[in-house]
Short mmCIF file of C-alpha atoms and ligand atoms in Angstrom, two decimals:
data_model
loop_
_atom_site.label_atom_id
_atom_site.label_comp_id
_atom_site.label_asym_id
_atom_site.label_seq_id
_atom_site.Cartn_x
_atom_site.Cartn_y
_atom_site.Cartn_z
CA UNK A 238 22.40 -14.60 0.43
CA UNK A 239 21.20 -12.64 3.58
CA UNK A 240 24.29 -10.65 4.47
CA UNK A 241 25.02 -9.09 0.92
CA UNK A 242 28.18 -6.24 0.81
CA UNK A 243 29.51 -6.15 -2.19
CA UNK A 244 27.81 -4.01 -4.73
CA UNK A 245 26.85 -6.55 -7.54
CA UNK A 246 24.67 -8.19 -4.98
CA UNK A 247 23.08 -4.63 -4.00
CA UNK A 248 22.28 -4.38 -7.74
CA UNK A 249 20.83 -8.08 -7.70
CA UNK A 250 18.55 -7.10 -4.37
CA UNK A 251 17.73 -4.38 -6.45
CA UNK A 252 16.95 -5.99 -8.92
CA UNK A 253 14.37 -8.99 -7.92
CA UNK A 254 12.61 -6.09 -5.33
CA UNK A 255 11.78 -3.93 -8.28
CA UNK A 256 10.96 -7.38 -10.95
CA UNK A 257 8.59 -8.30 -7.86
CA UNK A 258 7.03 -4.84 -7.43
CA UNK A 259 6.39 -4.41 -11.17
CA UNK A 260 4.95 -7.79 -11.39
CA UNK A 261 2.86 -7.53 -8.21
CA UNK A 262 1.88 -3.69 -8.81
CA UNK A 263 -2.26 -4.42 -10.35
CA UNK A 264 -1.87 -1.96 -12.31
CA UNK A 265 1.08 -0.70 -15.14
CA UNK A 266 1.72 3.28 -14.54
CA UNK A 267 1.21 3.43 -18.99
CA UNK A 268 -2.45 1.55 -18.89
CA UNK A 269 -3.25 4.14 -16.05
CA UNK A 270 -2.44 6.92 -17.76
CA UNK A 271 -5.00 5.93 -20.46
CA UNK A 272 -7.42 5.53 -18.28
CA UNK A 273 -6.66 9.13 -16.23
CA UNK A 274 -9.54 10.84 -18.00
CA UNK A 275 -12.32 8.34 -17.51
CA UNK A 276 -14.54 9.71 -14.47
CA UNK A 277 -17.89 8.29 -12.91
CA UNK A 278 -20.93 10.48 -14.40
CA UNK A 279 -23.83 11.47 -12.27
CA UNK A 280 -25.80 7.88 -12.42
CA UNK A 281 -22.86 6.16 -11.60
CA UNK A 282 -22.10 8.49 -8.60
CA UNK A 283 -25.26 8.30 -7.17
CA UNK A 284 -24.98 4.61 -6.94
CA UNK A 285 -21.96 4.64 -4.87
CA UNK A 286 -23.68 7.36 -3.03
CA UNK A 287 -26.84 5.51 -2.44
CA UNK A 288 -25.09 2.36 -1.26
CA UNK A 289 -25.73 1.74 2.89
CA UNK A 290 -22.74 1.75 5.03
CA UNK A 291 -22.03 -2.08 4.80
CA UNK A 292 -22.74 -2.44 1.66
CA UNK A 293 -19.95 0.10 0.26
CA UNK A 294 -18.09 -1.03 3.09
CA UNK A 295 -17.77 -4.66 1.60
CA UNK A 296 -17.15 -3.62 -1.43
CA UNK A 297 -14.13 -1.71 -0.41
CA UNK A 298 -12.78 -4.33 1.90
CA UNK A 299 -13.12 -7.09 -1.55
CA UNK A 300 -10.56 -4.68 -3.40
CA UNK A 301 -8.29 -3.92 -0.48
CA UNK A 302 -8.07 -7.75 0.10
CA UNK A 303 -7.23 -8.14 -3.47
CA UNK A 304 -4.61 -5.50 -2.91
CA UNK A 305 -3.05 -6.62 0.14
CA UNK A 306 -2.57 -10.39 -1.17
CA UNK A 307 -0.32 -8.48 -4.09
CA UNK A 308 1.01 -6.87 -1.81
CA UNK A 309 1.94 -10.40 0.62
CA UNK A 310 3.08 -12.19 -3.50
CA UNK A 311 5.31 -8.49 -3.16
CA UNK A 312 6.79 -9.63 0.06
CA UNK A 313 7.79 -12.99 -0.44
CA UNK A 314 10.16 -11.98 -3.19
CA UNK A 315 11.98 -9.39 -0.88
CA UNK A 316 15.49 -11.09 -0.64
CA UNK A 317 15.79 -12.49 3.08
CA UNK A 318 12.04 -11.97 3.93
CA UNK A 319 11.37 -15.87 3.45
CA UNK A 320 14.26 -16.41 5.60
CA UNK A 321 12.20 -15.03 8.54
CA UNK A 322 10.08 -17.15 10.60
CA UNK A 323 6.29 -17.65 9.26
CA UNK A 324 5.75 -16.12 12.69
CA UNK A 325 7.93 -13.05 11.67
CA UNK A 326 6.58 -12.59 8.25
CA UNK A 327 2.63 -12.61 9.52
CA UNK A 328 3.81 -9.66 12.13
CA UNK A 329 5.01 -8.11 8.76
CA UNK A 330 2.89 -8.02 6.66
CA UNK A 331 0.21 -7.48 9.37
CA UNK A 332 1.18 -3.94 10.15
CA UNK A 333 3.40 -3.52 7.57
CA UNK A 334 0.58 -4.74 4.44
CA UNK A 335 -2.36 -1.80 4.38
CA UNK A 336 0.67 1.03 4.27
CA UNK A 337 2.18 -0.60 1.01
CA UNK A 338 -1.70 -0.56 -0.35
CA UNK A 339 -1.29 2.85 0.73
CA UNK A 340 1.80 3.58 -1.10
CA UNK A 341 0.94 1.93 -4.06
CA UNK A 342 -2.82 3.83 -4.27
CA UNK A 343 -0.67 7.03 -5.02
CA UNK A 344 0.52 5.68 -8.10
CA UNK A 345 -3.52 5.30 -9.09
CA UNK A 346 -3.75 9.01 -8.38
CA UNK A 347 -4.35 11.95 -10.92
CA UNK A 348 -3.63 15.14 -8.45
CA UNK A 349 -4.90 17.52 -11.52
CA UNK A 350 -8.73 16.55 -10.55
CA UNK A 351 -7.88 14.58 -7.19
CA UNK A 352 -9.28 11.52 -8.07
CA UNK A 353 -8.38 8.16 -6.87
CA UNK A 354 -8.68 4.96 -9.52
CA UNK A 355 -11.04 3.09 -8.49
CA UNK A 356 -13.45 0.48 -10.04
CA UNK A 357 -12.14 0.72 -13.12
CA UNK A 358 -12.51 4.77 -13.54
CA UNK A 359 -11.24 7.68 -11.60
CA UNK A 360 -13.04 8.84 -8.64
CA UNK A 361 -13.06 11.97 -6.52
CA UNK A 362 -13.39 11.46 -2.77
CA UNK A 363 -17.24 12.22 -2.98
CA UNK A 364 -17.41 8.52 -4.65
CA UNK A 365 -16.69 7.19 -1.14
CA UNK A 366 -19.43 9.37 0.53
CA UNK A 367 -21.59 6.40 1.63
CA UNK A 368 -18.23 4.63 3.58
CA UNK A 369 -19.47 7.21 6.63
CA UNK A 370 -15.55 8.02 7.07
CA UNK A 371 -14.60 11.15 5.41
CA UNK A 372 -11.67 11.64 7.85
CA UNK A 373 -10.29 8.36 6.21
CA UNK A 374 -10.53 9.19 2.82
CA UNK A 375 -9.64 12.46 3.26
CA UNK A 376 -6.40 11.28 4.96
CA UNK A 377 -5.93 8.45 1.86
CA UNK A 378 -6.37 11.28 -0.37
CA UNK A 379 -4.19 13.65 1.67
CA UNK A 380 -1.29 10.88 1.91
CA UNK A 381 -1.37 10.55 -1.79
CA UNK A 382 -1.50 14.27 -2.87
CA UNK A 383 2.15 13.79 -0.79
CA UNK A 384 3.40 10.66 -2.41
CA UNK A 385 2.97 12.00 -5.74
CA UNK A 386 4.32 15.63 -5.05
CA UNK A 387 8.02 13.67 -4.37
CA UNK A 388 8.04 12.64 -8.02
CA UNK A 389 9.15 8.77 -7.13
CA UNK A 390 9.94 6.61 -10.12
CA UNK A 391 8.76 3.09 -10.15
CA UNK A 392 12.05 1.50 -8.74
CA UNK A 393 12.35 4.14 -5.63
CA UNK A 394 8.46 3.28 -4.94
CA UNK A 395 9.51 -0.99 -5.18
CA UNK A 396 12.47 -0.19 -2.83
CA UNK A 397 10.89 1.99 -0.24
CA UNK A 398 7.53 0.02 -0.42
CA UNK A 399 10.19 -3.35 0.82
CA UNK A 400 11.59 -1.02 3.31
CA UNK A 401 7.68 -0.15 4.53
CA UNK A 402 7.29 -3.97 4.97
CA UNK A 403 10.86 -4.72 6.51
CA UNK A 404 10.70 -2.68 9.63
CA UNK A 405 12.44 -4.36 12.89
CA UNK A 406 10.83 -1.85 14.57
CA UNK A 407 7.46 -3.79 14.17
CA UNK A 408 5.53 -5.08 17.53
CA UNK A 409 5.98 -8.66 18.65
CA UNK A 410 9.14 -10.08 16.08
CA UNK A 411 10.53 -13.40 17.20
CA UNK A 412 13.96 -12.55 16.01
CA UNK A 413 14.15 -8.47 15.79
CA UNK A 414 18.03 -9.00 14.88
CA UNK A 415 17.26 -10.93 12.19
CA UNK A 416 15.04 -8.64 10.42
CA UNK A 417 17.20 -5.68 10.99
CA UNK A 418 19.96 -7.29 8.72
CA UNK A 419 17.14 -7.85 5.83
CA UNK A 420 15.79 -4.08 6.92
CA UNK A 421 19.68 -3.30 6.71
CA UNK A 422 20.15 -4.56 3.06
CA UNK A 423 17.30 -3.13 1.71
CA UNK A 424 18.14 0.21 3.14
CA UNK A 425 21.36 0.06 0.91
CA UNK A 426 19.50 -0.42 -1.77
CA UNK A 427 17.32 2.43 -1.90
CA UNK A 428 20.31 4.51 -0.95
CA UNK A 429 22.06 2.94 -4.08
CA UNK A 430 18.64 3.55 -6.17
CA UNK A 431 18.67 7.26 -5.04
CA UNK A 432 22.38 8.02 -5.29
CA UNK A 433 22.23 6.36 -8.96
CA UNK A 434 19.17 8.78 -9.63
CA UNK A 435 21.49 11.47 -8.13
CA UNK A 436 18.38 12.01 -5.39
CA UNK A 437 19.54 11.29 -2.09
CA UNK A 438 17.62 14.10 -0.76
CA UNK A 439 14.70 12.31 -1.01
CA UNK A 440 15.83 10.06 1.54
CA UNK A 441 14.56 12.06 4.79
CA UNK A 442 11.46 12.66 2.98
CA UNK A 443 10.87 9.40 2.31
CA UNK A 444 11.17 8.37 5.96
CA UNK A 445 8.66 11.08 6.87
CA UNK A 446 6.11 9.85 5.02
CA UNK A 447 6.67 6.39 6.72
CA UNK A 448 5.80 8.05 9.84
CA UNK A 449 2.98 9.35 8.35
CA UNK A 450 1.52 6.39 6.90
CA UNK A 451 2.35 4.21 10.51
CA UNK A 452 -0.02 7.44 12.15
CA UNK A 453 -2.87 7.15 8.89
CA UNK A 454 -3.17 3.41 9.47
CA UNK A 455 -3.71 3.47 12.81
CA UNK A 456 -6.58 5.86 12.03
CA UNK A 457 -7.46 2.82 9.58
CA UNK A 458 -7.68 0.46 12.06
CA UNK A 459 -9.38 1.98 14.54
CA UNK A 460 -12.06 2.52 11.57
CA UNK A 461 -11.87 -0.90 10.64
CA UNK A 462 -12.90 -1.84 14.58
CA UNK A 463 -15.38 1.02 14.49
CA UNK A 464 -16.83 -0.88 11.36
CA UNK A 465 -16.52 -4.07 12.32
CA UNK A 466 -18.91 -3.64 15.81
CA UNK A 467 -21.00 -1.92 13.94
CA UNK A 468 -21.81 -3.73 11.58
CA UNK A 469 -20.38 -7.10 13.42
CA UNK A 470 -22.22 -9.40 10.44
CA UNK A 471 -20.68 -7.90 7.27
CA UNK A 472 -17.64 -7.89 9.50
CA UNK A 473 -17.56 -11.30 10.39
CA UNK A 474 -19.02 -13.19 7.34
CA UNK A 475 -18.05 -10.90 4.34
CA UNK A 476 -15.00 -9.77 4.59
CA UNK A 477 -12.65 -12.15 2.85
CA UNK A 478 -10.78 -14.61 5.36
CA UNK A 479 -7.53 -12.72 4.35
CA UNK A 480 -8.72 -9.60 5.32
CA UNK A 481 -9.88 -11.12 8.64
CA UNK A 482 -6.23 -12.96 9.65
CA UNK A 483 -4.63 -9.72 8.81
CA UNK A 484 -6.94 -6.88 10.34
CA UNK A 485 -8.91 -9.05 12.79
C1 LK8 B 186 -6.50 0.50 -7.67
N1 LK8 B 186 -7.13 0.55 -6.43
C2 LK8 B 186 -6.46 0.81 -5.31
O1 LK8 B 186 -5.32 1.14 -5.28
C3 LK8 B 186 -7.18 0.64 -3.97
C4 LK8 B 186 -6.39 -0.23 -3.08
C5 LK8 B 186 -6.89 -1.58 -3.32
C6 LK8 B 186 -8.13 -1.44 -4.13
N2 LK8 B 186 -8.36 -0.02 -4.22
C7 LK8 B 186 -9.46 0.67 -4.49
O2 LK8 B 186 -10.23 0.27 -5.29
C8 LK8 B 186 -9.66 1.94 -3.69
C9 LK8 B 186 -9.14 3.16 -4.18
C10 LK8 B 186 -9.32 4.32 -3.41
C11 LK8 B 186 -10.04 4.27 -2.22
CL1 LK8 B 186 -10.23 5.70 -1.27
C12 LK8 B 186 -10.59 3.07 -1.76
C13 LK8 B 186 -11.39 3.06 -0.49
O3 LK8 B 186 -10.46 2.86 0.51
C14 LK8 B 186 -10.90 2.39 1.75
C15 LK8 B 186 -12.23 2.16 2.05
C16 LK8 B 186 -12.56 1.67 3.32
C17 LK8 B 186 -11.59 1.35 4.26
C18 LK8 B 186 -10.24 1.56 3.93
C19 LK8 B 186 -9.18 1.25 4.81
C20 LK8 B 186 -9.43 0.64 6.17
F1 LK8 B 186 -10.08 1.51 6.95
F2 LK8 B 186 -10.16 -0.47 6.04
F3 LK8 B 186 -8.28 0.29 6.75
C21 LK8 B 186 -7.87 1.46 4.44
C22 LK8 B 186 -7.64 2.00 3.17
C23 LK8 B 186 -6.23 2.26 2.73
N3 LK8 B 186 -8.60 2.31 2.29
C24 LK8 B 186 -9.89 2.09 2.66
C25 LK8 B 186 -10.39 1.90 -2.49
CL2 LK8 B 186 -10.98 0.41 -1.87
#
């Protein structure tokens, strides 16, 4: 049900957002942590390094496309979210998408060497050298270094990563009111998350990193346009049709 007050159904919107998140999430936090150690060596980082601009472009834009359809699977089991228009949900998950790829790349993050998982091993920003964007990465790796220094457990990451999505704030929603009450809902249940965990100060800190990820992904997309008349080809034919709906 849409309008839910009474606490059991809290717990059960709780409940399906962090299932969803666990079952969407790529990667488990344990197999991670088995892999934390395992680093490119030199050959291996001179092949990223020697890639051209397009090339380690597209191969980037493959595994954020993989990402962000997780990250749409995530959204659809968000109570109320497939109660919105289709109309509604695509201005969602349009803005909303490459800042839960965001928040979810901090869980892939070992801040004791600053690496970032990637391709199967951990990799330090140098990795992305060849991207021509350090001010991006830098920022990715910048936004994570913060993620990870507020500690969140795996539930508070599924419940603010639905509030990410479910923001009535968004540009051009058919029915704003609509997707406040499902914004509503899930706000109560991170509240009842971090009040369980005893951590409601996290709250305001949580919200200022949603500001800071809506300012880092603009900086993405004006990247992604930067990219995309540069190399208008790769653009236009490689990218994965997903990638194109959502960022074109
Ligand atoms: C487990 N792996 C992961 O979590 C990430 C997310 C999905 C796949 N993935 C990686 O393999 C990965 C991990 C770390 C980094 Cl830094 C990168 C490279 O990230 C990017 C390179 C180019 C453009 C990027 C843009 C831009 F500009 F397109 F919006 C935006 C984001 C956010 N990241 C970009 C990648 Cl692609």
């Amino acid at each position: 049900n849409l309008y839910p007050h009474s606490l059991r159904s809290i717990e059960e919107l709780c409940a399906s957002i962090v299932r969803s998140h666990r079952e969407t999430s790529q990667y488990r936090p344990e197999e991670l942590q088995a892999l934390k150690w395992k680093l490119f060596n030199r050959e291996e980082m001179q092949a990223y390094q020697s890639k051209s601009v397009d090339e380690m472009w597209q191969h980037c834009a493959v595994r954020l496309t993989d990402a962000v359809q997780y990250v749409v699977e995530f959204a659809k089991h968000i109570p109320g979210f497939r109660m919105l228009s289709q109309n509604d949900q695509i201005a969602l998950l349009k803005t909303g998408s490459m800042e839960v790829v965001l928040v979810r790349m901090s869980r892939f993050f070992n801040t004791e060497n600053n690496t970032v998982f990637f391709d199967g091993k951990f990799a330090g920003a140098e990795v992305f050298k060849s991207l021509a964007c350090g001010d991006l990465i830098e920022a990715v790796f910048h936004f994570a270094h913060g993620m990870c220094a507020l500690k969140l457990t795996e539930q508070q990451i599924a419940l603010f990563s639905a509030l990410v999505l479910i923001n009535a704030d968004r540009p051009c929603l058919e029915d704003r009111g609509k997707v406040q009450r499902v914004q509503r809902n899930v706000e109560l249940g991170l509240t009842h998350i971090l009040h369980r965990d005893n951590q409601e100060s996290l709250m305001p800190k949580l919200y200022q990193r949603m500001a800071v990820l809506r300012s880092l992904c603009s900086l993405h997309m004006e990247k992604l346009r930067w990219f995309s008349q540069r190399y208008p080809l790769t653009a236009h034919s490689l990218f994965p049709p997903l990638y194109k709906e959502l960022f074109a």
